[in-house]
Tab-separated table of C-alpha atoms in Angstrom:
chain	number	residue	atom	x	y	z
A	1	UNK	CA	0.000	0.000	0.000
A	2	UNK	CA	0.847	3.587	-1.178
A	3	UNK	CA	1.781	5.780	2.287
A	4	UNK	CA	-0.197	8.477	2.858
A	5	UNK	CA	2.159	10.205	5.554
A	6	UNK	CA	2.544	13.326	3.619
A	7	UNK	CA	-1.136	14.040	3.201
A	8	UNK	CA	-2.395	15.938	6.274
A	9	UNK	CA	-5.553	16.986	6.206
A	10	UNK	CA	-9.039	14.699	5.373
A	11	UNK	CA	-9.847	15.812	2.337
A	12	UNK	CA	-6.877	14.779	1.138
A	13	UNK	CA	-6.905	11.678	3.051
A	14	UNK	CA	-10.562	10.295	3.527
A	15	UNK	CA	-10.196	6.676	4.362
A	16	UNK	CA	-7.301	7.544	6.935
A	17	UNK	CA	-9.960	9.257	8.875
A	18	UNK	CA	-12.208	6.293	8.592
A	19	UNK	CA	-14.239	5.517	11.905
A	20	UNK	CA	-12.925	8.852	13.318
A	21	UNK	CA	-14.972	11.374	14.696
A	22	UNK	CA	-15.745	13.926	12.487
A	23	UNK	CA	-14.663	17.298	14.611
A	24	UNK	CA	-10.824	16.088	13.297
A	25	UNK	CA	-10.094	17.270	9.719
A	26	UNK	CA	-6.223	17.066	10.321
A	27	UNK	CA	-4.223	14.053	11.251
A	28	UNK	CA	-2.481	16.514	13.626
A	29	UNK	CA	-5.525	17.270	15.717
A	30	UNK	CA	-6.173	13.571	15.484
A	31	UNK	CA	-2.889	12.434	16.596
A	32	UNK	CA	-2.987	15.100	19.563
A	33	UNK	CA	-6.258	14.268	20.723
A	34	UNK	CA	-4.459	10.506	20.864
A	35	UNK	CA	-1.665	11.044	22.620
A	36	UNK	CA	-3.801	13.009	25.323
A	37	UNK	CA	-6.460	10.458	25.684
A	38	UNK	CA	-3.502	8.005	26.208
A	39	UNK	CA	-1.832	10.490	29.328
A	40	UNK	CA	-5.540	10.957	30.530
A	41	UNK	CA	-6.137	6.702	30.660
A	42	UNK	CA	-2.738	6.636	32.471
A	43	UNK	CA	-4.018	8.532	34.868
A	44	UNK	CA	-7.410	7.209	35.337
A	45	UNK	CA	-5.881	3.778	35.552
A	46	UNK	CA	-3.305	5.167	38.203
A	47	UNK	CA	-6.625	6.404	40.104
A	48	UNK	CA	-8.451	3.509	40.420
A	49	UNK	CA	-5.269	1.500	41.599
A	50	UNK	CA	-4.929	4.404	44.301
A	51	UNK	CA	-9.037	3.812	45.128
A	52	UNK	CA	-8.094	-0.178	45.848
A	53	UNK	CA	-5.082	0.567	47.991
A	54	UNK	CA	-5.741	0.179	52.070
A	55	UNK	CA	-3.286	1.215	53.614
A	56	UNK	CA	-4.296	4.681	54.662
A	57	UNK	CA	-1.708	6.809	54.918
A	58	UNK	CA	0.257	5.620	51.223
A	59	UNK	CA	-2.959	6.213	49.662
A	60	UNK	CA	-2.919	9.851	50.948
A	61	UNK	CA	0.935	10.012	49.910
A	62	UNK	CA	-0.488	8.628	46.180
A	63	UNK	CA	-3.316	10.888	45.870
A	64	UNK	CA	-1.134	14.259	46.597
A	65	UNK	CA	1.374	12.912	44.152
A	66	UNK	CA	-1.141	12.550	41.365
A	67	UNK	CA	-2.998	15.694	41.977
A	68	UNK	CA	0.712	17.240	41.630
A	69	UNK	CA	0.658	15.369	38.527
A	70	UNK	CA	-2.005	16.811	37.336
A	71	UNK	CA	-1.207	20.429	37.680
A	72	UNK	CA	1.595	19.514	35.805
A	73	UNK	CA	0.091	17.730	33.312
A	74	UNK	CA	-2.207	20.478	32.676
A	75	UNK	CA	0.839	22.794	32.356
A	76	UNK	CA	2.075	20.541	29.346
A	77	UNK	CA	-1.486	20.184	27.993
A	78	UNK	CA	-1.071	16.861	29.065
A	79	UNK	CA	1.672	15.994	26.549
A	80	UNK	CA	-0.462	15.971	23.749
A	81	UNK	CA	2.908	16.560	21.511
A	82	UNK	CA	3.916	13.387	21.921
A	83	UNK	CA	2.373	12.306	19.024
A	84	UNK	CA	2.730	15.022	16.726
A	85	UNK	CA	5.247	15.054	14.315
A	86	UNK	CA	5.276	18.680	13.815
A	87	UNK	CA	6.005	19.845	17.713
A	88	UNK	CA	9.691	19.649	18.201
A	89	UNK	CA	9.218	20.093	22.051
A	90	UNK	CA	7.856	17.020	22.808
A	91	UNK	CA	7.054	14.556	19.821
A	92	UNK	CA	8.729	10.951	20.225
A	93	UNK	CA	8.747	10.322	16.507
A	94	UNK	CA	10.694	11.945	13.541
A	95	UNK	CA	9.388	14.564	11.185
A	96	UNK	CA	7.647	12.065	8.941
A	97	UNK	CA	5.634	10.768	11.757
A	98	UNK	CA	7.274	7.590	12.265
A	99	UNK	CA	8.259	6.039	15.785
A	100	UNK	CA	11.066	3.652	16.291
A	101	UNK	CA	11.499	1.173	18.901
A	102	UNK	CA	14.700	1.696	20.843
A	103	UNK	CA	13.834	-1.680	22.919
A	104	UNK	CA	12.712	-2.439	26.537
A	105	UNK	CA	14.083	-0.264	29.130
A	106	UNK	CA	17.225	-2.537	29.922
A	107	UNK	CA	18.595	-2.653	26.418
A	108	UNK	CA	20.072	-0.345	24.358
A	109	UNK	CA	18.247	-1.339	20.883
A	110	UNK	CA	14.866	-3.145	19.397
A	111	UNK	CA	15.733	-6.417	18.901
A	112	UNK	CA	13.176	-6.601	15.899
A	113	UNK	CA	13.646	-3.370	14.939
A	114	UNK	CA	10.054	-2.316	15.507
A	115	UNK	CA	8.952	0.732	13.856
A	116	UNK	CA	5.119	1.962	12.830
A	117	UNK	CA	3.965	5.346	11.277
A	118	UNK	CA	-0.079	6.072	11.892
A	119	UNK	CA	0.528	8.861	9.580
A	120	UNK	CA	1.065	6.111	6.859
A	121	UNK	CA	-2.545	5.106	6.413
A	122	UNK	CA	-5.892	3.800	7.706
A	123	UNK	CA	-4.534	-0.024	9.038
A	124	UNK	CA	-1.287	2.068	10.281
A	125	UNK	CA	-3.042	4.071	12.313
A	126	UNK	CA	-5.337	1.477	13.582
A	127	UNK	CA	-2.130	-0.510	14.377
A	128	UNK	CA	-0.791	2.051	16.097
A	129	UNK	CA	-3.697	2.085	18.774
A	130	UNK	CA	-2.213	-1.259	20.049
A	131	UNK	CA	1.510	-0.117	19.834
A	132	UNK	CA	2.465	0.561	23.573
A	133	UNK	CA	4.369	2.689	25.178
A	134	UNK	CA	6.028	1.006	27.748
A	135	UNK	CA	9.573	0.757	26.987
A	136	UNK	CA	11.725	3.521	25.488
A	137	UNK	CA	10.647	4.631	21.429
């Protein structure tokens, strides 16, 4: 399949914006919107493991920390750059939009040399939903 990196905006690039909502007519917004929603289900996961904890006193400790967090995330507009190629501040993949594996956090490199761009097209981008970020890119 033809990439479709280059093409930004959904007029250009209808079927990469398949089964998205509507109010996005740039991959940009799209890809922002992404990374956020990925910082915000972070969080909420963090919260409900801070709801289950009993012992009193670390679950006062946890909740300060995260609503520290917050504020800070809300500084950073919750590091919704992460994803997009064009912010040089804080986007973890090159100019074309693609993001390279640099392996787990005790190696150096990817041992298969994993690398995806959801700028590239419909299934890339779907792909990419599943594509975690739990080691070092």
């Amino acid at each position: 399949l033809k990439s479709t990196a280059h093409l930004g905006e959904s007029q250009y690039d209808p079927v990469w914006f398949a089964n998205a909502n509507r109010r996005f007519k740039t991959k940009k917004k799209f890809m922002r919107d992404r990374a956020r929603s990925r910082i915000v289900g972070y969080l909420s996961v963090t919260k409900d493991f801070i709801k289950i904890c009993k012992d009193a006193k670390l679950k006062s400790i946890m909740e300060d920390v995260v609503k520290d967090l917050i504020t800070e995330l809300q500084e950073v507009d919750y590091f919704e750059g992460y994803f997009d190629r064009d912010d040089r501040r804080y986007r973890m993949c090159d100019e074309d939009g693609s993001f390279k594996c640099d392996g787990i956090y005790n190696q150096n490199e990817c041992q298969y040399g994993s690398e995806i761009n959801p700028y590239a097209g419909l299934k890339k981008r779907m792909a990419f939903r599943g594509w975690h970020l739990d080691h070092i890119i």
